[in-house]
Structures are given as C-alpha cells and as structure tokens.
Coordinates of C-alpha atoms and ligand atoms in Angstrom, one line a residue:
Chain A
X1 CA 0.0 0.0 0.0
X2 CA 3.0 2.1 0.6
X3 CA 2.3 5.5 -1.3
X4 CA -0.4 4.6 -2.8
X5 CA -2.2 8.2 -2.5
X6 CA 1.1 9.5 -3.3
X7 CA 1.0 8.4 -6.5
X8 CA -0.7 9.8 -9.9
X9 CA -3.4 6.6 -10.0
X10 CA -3.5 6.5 -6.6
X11 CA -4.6 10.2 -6.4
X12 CA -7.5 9.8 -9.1
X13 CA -8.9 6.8 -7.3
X14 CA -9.3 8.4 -4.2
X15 CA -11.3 11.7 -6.2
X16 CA -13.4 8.7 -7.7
X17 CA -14.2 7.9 -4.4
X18 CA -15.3 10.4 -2.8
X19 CA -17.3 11.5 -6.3
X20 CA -18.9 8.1 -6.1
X21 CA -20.1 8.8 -2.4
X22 CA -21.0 12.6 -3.5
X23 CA -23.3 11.4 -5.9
X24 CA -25.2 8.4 -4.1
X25 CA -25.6 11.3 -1.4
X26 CA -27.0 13.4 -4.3
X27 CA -29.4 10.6 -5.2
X28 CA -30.7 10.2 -1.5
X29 CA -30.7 14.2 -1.1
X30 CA -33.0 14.6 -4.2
X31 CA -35.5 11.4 -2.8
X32 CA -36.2 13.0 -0.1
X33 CA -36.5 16.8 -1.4
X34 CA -38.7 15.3 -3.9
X35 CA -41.3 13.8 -1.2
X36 CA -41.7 17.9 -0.8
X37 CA -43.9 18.1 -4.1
X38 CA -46.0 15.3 -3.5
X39 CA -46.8 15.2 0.2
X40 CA -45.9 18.0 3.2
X41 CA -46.1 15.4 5.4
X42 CA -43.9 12.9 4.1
X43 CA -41.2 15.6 3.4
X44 CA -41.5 16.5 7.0
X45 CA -41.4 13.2 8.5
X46 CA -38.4 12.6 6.5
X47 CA -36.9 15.4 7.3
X48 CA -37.6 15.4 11.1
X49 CA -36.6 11.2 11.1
X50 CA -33.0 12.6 8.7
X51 CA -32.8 15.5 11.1
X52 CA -32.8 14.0 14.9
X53 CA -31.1 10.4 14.2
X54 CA -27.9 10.3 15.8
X55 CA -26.5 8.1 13.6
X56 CA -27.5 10.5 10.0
X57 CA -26.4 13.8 12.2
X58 CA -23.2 12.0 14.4
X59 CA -22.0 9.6 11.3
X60 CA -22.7 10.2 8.3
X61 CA -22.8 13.9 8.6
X62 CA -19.0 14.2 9.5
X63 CA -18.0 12.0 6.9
X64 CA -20.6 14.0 4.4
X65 CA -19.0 17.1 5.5
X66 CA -15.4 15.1 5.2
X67 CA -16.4 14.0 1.7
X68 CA -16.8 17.2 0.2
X69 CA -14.2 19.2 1.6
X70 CA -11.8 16.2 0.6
X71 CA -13.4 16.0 -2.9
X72 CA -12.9 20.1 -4.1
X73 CA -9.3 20.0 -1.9
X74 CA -8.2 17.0 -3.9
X75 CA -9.9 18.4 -7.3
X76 CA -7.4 21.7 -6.3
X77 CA -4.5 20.1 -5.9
X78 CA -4.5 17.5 -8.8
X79 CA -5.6 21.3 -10.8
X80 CA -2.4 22.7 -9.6
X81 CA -0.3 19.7 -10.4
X82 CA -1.9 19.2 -13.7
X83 CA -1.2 22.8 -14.8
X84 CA 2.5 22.4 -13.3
X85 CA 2.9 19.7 -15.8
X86 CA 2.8 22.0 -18.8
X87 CA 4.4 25.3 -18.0
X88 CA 4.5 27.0 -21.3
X89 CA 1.1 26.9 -22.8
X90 CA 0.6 26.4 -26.6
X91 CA -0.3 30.2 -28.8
X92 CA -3.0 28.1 -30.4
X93 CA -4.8 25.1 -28.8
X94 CA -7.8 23.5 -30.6
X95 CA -9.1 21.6 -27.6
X96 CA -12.6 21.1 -28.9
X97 CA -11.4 18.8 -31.5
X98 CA -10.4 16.2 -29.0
X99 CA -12.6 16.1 -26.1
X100 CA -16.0 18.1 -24.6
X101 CA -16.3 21.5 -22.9
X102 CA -17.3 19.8 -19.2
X103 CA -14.3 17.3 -19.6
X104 CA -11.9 20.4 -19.9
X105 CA -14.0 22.8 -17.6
X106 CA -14.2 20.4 -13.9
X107 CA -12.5 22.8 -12.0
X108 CA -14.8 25.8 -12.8
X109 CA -17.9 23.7 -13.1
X110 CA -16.9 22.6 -9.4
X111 CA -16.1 26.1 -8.1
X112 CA -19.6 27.2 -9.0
X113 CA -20.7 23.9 -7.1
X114 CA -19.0 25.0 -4.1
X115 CA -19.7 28.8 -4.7
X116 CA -23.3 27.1 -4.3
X117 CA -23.0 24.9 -1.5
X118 CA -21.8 28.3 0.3
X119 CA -25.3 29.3 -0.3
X120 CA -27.1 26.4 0.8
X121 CA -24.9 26.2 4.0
X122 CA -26.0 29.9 4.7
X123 CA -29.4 29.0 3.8
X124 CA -30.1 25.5 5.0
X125 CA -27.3 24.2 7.1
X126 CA -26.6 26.8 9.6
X127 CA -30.0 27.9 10.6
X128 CA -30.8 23.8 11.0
X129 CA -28.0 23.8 13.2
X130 CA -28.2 26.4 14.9
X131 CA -31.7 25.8 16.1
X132 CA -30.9 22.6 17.0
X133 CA -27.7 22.4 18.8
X134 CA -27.5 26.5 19.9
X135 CA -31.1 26.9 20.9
X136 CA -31.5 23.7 21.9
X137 CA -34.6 23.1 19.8
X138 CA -34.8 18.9 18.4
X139 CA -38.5 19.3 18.4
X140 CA -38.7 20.5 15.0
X141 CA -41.9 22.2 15.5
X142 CA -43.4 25.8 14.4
X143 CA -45.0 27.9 17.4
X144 CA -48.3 26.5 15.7
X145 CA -47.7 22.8 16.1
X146 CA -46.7 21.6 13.1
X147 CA -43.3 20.5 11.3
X148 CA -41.0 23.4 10.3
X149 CA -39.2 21.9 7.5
X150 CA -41.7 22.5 4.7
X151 CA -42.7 25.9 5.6
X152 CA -38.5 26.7 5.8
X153 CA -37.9 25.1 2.3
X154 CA -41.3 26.7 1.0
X155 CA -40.8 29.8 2.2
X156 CA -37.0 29.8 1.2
X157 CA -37.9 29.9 -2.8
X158 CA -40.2 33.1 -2.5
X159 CA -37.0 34.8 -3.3
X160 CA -36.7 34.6 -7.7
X161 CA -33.1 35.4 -7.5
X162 CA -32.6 32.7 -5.2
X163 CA -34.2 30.3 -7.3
X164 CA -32.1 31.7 -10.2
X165 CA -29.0 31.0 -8.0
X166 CA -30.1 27.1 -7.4
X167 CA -31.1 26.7 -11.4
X168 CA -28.0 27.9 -12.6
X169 CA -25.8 25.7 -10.2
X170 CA -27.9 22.6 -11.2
X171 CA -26.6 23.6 -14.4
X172 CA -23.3 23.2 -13.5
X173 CA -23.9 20.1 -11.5
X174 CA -25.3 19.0 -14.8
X175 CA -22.0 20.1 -16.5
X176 CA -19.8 18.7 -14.0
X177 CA -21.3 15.2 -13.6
X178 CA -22.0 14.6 -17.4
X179 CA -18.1 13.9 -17.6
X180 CA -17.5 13.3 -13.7
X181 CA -20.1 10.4 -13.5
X182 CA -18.1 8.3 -16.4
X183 CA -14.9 9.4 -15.5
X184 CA -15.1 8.2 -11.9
X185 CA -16.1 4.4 -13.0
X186 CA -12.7 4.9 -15.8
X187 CA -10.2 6.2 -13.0
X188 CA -11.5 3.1 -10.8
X189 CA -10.2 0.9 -14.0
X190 CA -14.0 0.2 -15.0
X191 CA -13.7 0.7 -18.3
X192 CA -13.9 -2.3 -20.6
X193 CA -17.4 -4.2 -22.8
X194 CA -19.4 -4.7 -19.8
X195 CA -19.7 -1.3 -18.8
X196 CA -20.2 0.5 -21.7
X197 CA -24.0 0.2 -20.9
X198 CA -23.3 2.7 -18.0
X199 CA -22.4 5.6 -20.5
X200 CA -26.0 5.4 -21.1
X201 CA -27.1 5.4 -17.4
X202 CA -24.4 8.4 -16.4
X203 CA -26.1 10.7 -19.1
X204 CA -29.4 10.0 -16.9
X205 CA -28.6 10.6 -14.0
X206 CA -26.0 13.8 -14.8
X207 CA -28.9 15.2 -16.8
X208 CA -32.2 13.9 -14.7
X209 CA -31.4 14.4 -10.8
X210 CA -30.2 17.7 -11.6
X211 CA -33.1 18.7 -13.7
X212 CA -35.1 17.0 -10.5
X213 CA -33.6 19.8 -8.6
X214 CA -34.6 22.9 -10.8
X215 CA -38.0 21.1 -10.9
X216 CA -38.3 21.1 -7.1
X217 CA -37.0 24.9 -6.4
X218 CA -39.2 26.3 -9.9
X219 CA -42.2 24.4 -8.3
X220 CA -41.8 25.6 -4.6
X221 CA -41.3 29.2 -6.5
X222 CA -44.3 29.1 -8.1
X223 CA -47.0 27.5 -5.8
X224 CA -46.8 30.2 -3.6
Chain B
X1 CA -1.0 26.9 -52.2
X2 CA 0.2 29.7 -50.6
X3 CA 0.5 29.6 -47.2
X4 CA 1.4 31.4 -44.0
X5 CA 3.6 29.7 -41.2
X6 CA 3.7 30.9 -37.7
X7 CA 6.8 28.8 -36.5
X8 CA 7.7 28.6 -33.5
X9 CA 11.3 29.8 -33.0
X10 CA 13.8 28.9 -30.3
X11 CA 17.7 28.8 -30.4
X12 CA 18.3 26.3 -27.6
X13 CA 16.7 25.0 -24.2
X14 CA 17.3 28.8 -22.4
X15 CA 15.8 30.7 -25.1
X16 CA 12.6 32.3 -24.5
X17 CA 11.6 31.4 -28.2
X18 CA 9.1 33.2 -30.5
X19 CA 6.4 32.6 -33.7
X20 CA 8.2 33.7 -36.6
X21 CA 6.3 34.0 -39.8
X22 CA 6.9 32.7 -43.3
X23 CA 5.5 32.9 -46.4
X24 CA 5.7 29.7 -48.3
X25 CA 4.6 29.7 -52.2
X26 CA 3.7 26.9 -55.0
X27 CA 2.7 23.8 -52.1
X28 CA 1.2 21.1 -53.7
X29 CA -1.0 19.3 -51.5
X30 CA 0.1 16.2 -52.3
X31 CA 3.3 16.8 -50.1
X32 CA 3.5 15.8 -47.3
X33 CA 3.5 18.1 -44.3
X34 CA 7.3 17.3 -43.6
X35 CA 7.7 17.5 -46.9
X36 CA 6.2 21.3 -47.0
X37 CA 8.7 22.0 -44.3
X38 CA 11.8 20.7 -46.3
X39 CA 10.9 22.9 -48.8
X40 CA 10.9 25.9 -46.6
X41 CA 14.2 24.7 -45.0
X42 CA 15.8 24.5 -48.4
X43 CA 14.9 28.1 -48.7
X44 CA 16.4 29.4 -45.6
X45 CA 19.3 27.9 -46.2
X46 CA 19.8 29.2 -49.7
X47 CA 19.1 32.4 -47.7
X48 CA 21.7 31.9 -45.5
X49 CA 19.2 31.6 -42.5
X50 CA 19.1 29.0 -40.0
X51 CA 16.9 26.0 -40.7
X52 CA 13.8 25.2 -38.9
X53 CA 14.7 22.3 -36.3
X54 CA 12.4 19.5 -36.2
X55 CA 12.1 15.9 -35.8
X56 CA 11.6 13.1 -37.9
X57 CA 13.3 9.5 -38.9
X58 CA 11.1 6.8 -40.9
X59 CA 8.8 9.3 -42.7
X60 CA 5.8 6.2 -42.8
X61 CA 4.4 6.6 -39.3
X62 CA 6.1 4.1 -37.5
X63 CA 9.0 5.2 -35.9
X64 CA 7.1 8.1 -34.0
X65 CA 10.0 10.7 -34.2
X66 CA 8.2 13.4 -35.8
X67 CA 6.1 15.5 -33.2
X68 CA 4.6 19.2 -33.9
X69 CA 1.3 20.7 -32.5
X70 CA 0.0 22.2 -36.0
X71 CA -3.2 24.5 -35.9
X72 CA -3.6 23.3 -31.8
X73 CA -3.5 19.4 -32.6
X74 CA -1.3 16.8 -32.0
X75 CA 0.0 15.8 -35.5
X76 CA -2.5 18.4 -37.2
X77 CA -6.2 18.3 -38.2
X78 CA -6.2 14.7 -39.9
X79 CA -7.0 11.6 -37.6
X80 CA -5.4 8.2 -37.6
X81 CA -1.8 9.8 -39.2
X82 CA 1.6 11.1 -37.5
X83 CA 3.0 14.0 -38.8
X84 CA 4.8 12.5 -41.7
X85 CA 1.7 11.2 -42.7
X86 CA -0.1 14.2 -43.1
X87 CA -1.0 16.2 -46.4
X88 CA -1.2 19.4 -47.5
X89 CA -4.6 18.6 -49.0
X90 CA -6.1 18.8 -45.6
X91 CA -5.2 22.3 -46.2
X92 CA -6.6 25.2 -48.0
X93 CA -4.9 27.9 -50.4
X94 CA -4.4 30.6 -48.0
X95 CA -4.3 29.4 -44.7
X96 CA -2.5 30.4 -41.7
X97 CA -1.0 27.4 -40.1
X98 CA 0.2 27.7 -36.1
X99 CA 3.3 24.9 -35.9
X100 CA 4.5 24.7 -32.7
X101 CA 6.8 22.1 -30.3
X102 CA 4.7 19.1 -28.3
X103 CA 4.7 21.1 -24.7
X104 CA 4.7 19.5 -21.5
X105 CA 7.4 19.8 -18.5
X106 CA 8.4 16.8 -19.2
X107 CA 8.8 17.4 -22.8
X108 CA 11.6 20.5 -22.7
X109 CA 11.9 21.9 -26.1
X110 CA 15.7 21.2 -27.2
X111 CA 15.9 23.3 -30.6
X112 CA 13.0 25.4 -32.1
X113 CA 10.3 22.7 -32.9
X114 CA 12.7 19.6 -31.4
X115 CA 11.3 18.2 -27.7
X116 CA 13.3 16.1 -25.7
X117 CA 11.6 13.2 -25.1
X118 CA 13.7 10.9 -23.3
X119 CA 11.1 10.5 -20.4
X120 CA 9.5 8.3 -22.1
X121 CA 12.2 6.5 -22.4
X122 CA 13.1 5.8 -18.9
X123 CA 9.6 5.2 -18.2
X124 CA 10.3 2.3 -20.4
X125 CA 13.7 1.3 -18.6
X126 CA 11.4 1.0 -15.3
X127 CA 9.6 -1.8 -17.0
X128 CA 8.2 -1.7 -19.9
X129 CA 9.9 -5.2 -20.9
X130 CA 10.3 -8.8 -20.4
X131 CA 13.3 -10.7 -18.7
X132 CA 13.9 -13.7 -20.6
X133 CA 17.2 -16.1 -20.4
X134 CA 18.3 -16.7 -23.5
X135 CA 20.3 -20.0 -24.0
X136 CA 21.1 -21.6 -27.5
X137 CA 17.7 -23.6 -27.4
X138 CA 14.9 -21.1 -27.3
X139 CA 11.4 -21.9 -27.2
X140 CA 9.1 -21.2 -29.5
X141 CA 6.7 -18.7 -28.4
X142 CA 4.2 -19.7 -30.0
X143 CA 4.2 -22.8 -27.4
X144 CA 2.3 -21.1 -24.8
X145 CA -1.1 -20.8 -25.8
X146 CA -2.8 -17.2 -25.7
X147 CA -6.3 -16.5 -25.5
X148 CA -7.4 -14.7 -28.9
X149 CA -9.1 -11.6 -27.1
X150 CA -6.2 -11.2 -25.1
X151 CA -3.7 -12.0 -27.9
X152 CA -5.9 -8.8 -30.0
X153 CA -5.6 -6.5 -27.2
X154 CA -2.2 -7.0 -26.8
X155 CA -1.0 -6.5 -30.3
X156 CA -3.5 -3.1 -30.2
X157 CA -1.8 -1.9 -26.7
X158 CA 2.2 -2.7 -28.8
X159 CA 1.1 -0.3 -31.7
X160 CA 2.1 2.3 -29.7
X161 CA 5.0 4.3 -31.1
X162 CA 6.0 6.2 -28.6
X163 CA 5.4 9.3 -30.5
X164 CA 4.1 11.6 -27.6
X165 CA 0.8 12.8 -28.7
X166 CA -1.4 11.7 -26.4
X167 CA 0.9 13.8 -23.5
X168 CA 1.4 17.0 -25.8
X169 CA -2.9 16.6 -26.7
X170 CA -3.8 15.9 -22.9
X171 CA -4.5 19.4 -21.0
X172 CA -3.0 17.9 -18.4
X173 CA 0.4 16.7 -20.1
X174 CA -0.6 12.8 -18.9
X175 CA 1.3 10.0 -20.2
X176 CA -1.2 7.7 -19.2
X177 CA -2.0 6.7 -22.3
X178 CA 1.4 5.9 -23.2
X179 CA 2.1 3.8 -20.1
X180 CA -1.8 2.1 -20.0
X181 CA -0.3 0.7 -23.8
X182 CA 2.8 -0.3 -22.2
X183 CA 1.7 -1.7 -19.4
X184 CA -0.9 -3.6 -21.1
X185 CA 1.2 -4.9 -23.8
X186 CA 2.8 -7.4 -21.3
X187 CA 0.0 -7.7 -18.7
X188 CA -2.3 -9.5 -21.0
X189 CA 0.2 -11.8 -22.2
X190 CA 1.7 -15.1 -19.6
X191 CA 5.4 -14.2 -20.4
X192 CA 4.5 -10.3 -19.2
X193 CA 2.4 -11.9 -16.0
X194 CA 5.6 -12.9 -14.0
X195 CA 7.0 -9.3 -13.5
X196 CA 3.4 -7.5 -14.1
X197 CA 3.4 -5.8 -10.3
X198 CA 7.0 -4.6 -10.3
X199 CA 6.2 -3.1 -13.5
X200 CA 3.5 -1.0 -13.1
X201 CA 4.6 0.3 -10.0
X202 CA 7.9 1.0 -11.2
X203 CA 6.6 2.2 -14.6
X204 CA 4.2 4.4 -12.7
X205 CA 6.3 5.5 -10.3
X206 CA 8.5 6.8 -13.1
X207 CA 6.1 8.6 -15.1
X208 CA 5.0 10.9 -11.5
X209 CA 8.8 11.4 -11.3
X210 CA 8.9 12.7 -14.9
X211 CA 6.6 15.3 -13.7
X212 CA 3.6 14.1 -16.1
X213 CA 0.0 15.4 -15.2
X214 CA -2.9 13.2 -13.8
X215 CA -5.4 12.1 -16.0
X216 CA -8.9 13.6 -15.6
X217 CA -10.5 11.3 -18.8
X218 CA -11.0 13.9 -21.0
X219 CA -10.1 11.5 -23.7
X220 CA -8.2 13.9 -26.0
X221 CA -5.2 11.3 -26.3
X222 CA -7.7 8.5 -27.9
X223 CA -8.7 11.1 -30.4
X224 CA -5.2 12.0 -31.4
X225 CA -3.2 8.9 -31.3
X226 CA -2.4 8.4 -34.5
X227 CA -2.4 4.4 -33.7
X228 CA -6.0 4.7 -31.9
X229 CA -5.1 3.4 -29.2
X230 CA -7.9 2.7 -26.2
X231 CA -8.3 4.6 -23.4
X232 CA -9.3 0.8 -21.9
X233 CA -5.8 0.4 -21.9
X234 CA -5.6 3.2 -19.5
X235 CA -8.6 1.8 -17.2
X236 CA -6.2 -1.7 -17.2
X237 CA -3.4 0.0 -15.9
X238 CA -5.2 2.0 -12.9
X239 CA -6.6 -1.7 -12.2
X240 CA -3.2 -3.0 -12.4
X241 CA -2.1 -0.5 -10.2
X242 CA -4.6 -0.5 -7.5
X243 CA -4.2 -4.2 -7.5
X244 CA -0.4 -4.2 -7.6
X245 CA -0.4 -1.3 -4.5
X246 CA -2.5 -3.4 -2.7
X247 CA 0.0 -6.6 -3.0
X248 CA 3.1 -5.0 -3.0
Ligands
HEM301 C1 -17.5 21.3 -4.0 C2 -17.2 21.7 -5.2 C3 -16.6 20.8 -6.2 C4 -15.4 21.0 -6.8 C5 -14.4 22.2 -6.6 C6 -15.1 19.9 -7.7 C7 -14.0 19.7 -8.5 C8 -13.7 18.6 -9.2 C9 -12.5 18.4 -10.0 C10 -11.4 19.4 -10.2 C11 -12.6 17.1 -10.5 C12 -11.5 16.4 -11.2 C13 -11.6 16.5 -12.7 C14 -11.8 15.1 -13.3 O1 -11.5 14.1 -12.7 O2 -12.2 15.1 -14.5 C15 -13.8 16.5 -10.1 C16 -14.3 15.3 -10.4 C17 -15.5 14.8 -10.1 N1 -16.5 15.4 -9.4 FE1 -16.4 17.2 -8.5 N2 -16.2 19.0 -7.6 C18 -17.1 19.5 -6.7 C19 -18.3 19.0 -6.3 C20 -18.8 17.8 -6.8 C21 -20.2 17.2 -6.5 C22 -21.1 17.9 -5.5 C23 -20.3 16.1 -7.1 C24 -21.4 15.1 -7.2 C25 -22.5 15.1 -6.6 C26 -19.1 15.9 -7.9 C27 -18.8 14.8 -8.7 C28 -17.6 14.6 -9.4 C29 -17.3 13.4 -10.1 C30 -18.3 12.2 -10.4 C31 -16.0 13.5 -10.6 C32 -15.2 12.5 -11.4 C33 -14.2 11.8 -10.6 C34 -13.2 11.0 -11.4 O3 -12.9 11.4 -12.5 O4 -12.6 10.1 -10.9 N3 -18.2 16.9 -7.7 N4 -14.5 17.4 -9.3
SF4_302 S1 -0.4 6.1 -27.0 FE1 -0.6 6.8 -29.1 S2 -0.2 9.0 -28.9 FE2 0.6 8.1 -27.1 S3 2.7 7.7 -27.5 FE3 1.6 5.8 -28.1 S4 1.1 6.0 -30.2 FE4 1.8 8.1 -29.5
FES303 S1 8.9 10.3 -39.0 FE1 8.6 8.3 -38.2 S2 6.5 8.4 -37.6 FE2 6.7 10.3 -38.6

C-alpha cells in the first residue's frame, strides 16, 4: 500500500471515491426533497426522522461534511499539479477537436458547485444547526404545532433570485457530472465491454437528478 | 498553395523562443506536411538563415519521431496519421497554419520545434519489458497458448509508437495513455504476467517522477493517437495498479 495516494493513479482513485459517495448522497438528497412536491407530510417526517437520528447527524454527517471538503481539496491540488505539468502553454490550442467543454472545464464547473453549497450552508445548514444544537430546539416544531421543515424550504424559494442561484448551479452540476459520473467508473479501472452500458445510465442521471432539482426549487417558487 | 507559417522559433533550451512568420509559395497538396517544411528549409538555407529544427526519422508513421502541434492538434487536423503522414490537401490555399513544439514539462523543447523526449524512455527502462534467459535452445513462443481476445488487445496496446501525442494533446500533459499501452502490452500476455506488479509500480512510479499530469479522462489522447489506441488500456493500468499497491 506504501504511497499509494502519493501516486498519480492512486490520487485519481481516491477523487473517484469520494465523487462516487457525492453522488449516491445526491441521489438520497433529491429522494427526499422530492417527497416535498407530492406530500408535506412525508417531506417532514423525513426530514424530522434525517434530522434528529444520531446516527445520520453523528455519522454520516461528519464524513458528508469530510467527503466534500476532501473532494474540491483533492480536485485543487490534482488542478495545480496538472497545470504544473505543462508550464509553457501552446499560442493556439484547438481543444474542442479532441474532447468536450465539461471534460476540460471540472474545475470551474466545481467552483460554481461549491460557490453554491456556500449558499445552501447559509441557507439551509446553519440555521438547521443552529436551532438545534444552539437553541436547543430537536423538536422541529413551528409555534403553531406543526413541522417546520416545509414551511423553511417553501418559504426559502419566495426569493426569484434565489431560485435563479439554485437553477443555474444545477446547471453546472449537470456540466460537472456529465463527464465526472463516467470518468469516476474509468479512474476506478472500469472501463472495458461490460460497462459501456453505464455511458447510457451516467447521461441520466447527470442530466435527470439535476433537472429534478430545478424542478423542485421552480415548483416551490411558483406555488406560492 | 500559398501559405502562411507561424513557427515557433527557439535557439536552444534557455531561449525564450518566439512565432516567426513565413510565407511559403507553390505547395502542392500532395506533399506531405514534412515535406512542406523541407521545402521551406531548403529556402532558408539558400538564404543563408538558419533552418527550422524538427524531428523526424522513418517518414511512414512508425517510428514516431516526428512530433509538432499544427493548428492546436497533435500531428494536425487529420485523424489516424503522424505528422509525416499528413498532407497538404487537408489544407486550404491561404491558410494560416500555427506549428509549434509538443509542450509539457516533461517534454523540454531542445531546438525550435525539437522536444526532448527521453522520459518516455526511462519510463520504459522502469519496466516496460520482459526478462527472458536466452540459452542456444529457445522456445518457440508460439508454445504457450494465448487467449485470442487477449492476444488482439495485446498487439493493439504494442502499436504504440512512442510518438508523444497523447501527452502534448492531454490538457494535463498525462502519459497515461502511453504507459496504460505499455503496461498492457505485457499484462495481458503469460510471459509479461511474472514481472506485471514490479512493472507497473515501477513504470508508474516513473512517469509521477517525470513530472507528467494526472489524468482527468478527458479523452483527447484516444482522439489524437495516430495508432488509436484505447483509453481501456488506460482503465487496465489503474486496475493493475490498485491491485499491484494493494500486494506490493
Ligand atoms: C465542491 C465543489 C466541487 C469541486 C471544486 C469539484 C471539482 C472537481 C474536480 C477538479 C474534479 C477532477 C476532474 C476530473 O477528474 O475530471 C472533479 C471530479 C468529479 N466530481 Fe467534482 N467537484 C465539486 C463537487 C462535486 C459534487 C457535489 C459532485 C457530485 C455530486 C461531484 C462529482 C464529481 C465526479 C463524479 C468527478 C469525477 C471523478 C473522477 O474522474 O474520478 N463533484 N470534481
Ligand atoms: S499512445 Fe498513441 S499518442 Fe501516445 S505515444 Fe503511443 S502512439 Fe503516440
Ligand atoms: S517520421 Fe517516423 S513516424 Fe513520422
């Protein structure tokens, strides 16, 4: 094992890893926000149940929070290193002929992720935890009786520029996991006959769960 | 054709280097692009001016000496070809045509449009061979039987010519595609089995030492290959790698 993540290969299978767990997290973040259009009261109970467990808020929040720091980190520094590796640039590169805008563009289609997930801390994440773990609050309840977490979400896309914000970083999502979502399963060495069929499947999902997303904040906008 | 070339010009490893521009008159397309070049050099020299420096040794794209990054591609606009094996035709009367040195770190331009690119060969010296004793009685290879498929993907992976393409092409100056063909030359074959773990660590290890880029799959280095080969090759070396790190 000695240097593995020291190494070149070693370096890209670790990225693959922690994009692999970024976007079954995605997938289980958009089940649940979906519940929001068809029933308040599933969305709530989900989000109370997601909310209080000890083992979602003590576990796998750390090592969510872990994940993505390591991800863009990582995505930084093999950035760095891969511009080191060609010092004087060409006068005229034709980079379109050979490969797609997203494969060339990660880094700034993952910046405007995490220029986003700034937002959605401010928004989401630090009022959560702040009313539970400042104020003390796990009861999740308005003054009126009922679950908070719809009304929050709800009220949150009132806002048209916020909603602007969220489309245009699903965007980029889009952008980032129409070459990420492949590109994970090749750095992993998964790249042969049998799983060509997942080409297919990563188109879906880069394309569908982030257009899931837009869908949720442009209906919560608009039923208002 | 007439045409306009934006060179680049350098006088040796320190120099900052420049594009230079020449006119060049009367190209037929069926030259090809080296041979456009000799033409130009013949006139410099009747000039009195310095040559333009660049590589090149079989002139039938297998040797994979000549290099040059023409109009921001590996080996120009055609697919498939090396540089030798590229014709004017895929040119029109007119044209402005960029011609400048493969460029990565690890590829320091020598002379004007001449790249060192001796990295690759001591990526090789780390292990891109077999040891076999020789004795007076050899054995026919063709004694050990060799699965078809593998036997195919094998030969593909050893079309490689060393040529540099896919590292001046990649945006991240990655050799992977290079050392996936090397590595996977041997690694699908029995005789390259016995020393496949000390080989791709050591090939690998070489390569990050070079100061080549990581791979991010962009896939640029497929495209231009002139010998097409497969980014699979590239997806058996990571396995080969994960699976040697985890042994060794
Ligand atoms: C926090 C901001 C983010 C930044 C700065 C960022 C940056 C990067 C960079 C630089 C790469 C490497 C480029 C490559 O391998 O082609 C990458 C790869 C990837 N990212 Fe992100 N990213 C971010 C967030 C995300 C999120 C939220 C997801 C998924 C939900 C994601 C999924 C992926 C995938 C699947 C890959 C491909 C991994 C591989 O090739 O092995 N990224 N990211
Ligand atoms: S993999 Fe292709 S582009 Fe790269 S050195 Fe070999 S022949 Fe040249
Ligand atoms: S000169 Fe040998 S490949 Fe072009």
């Amino acid at each position: 094992m000695s240097g593995i993540f020291n190494s070149s290969i070693g370096r890209k299978f670790a990225m693959a890893l922690s994009a692999f767990f970024l976007m079954i997290f995605l997938l289980q973040h958009f089940a649940i926000n979906i519940l929001s259009v068809f029933s308040e009261e599933a969305f709530n109970s989900a989000s109370h149940f997601m909310g209080t467990f000890w083992v979602v808020q003590y576990i796998f929040q750390p090592v969510l929070i872990f994940g993505v720091i390591f991800h863009f980190i990582m995505g930084f520094v093999l950035e760095i290193r891969n511009r080191n590796a060609r010092k004087i640039s060409y006068v005229k590169n034709n980079g379109g002929a050979n490969s797609t805008w997203m494969s060339r563009n990660m880094i700034w289609s993952g910046l405007t992720i995490l220029a986003f997930l700034v937002l959605h801390f401010i928004d989401f994440w630090i009022p959560e935890i702040s009313t539970k773990y400042f104020q003390g609050d796990m009861t999740g309840l308005l003054p009126d009786g009922n679950f908070r977490y719809y009304e929050e979400l709800h009220h949150k896309f009132e806002n048209p520029l916020r909603v602007a914000a969220y489309c245009l970083a699903f965007v980029f999502l889009s952008l980032h996991l129409l070459h990420g979502f492949n590109s994970a399963f090749q750095s992993v060495g998964a790249n042969n006959k049998y799983t060509k069929g997942l080409k297919g499947f990563g188109k879906a999902y880069a394309i569908l769960i982030p257009l899931g997303f837009v869908f949720i904040a442009l209906y919560h906008h608009f039923n208002h | 054709m007439n045409l306009t070339l934006k060179i680049w010009r350098q006088k040796n490893a320190n120099d900052k280097g420049k594009l230079v521009d020449y006119k060049i008159s009367d190209v037929s397309p069926d030259m090809s692009f080296l041979e456009m070049l000799d033409v130009l050099n013949e006139d410099l020299i009747n000039k009195g001016e310095d040559p333009v420096a660049f590589d090149h040794d079989c002139r039938e794209g297998i040797c994979g000496m000549c290099s040059l990054y023409i109009n921001g591609e590996a080996h120009g606009p055609d697919r498939g070809v090396t540089t030798c094996q590229l014709h004017m035709r895929m040119f029109k009367d007119g044209d402005t045509i960029f011609i400048e040195p493969f460029r990565a770190t690890a590829f320091p331009v020598i002379k004007d449009l001449v790249v060192d690119r001796s990295s690759f060969d001591r990526i090789q010296h780390a292990g891109g061979f077999i040891s076999v004793n020789t004795s007076g009685r050899p054995v026919d290879a063709n004694n050990i039987p060799v699965n078809k498929h593998d036997a195919d993907e094998a030969f593909e992976a050893a079309t490689c010519i060393g040529c540099g393409a896919c590292v001046a092409s990649c945006k991240n100056s990655s050799a992977m595609l290079f050392v996936g063909a090397k590595v996977s030359q041997f690694a699908l074959l029995p005789q390259g089995k016995v020393e496949a773990t000390e080989r791709v660590l050591n090939m690998v290890k070489q390569m990050d030492e070079e100061g080549f880029g990581n791979c991010t799959n962009t896939g640029a280095c497929e495209v231009e290959c002139p010998k097409g080969i497969s980014l699979e090759n590239i997806a058996r070396m990571n396995r080969e790698y994960l699976a040697a790190s985890l042994k060794g």
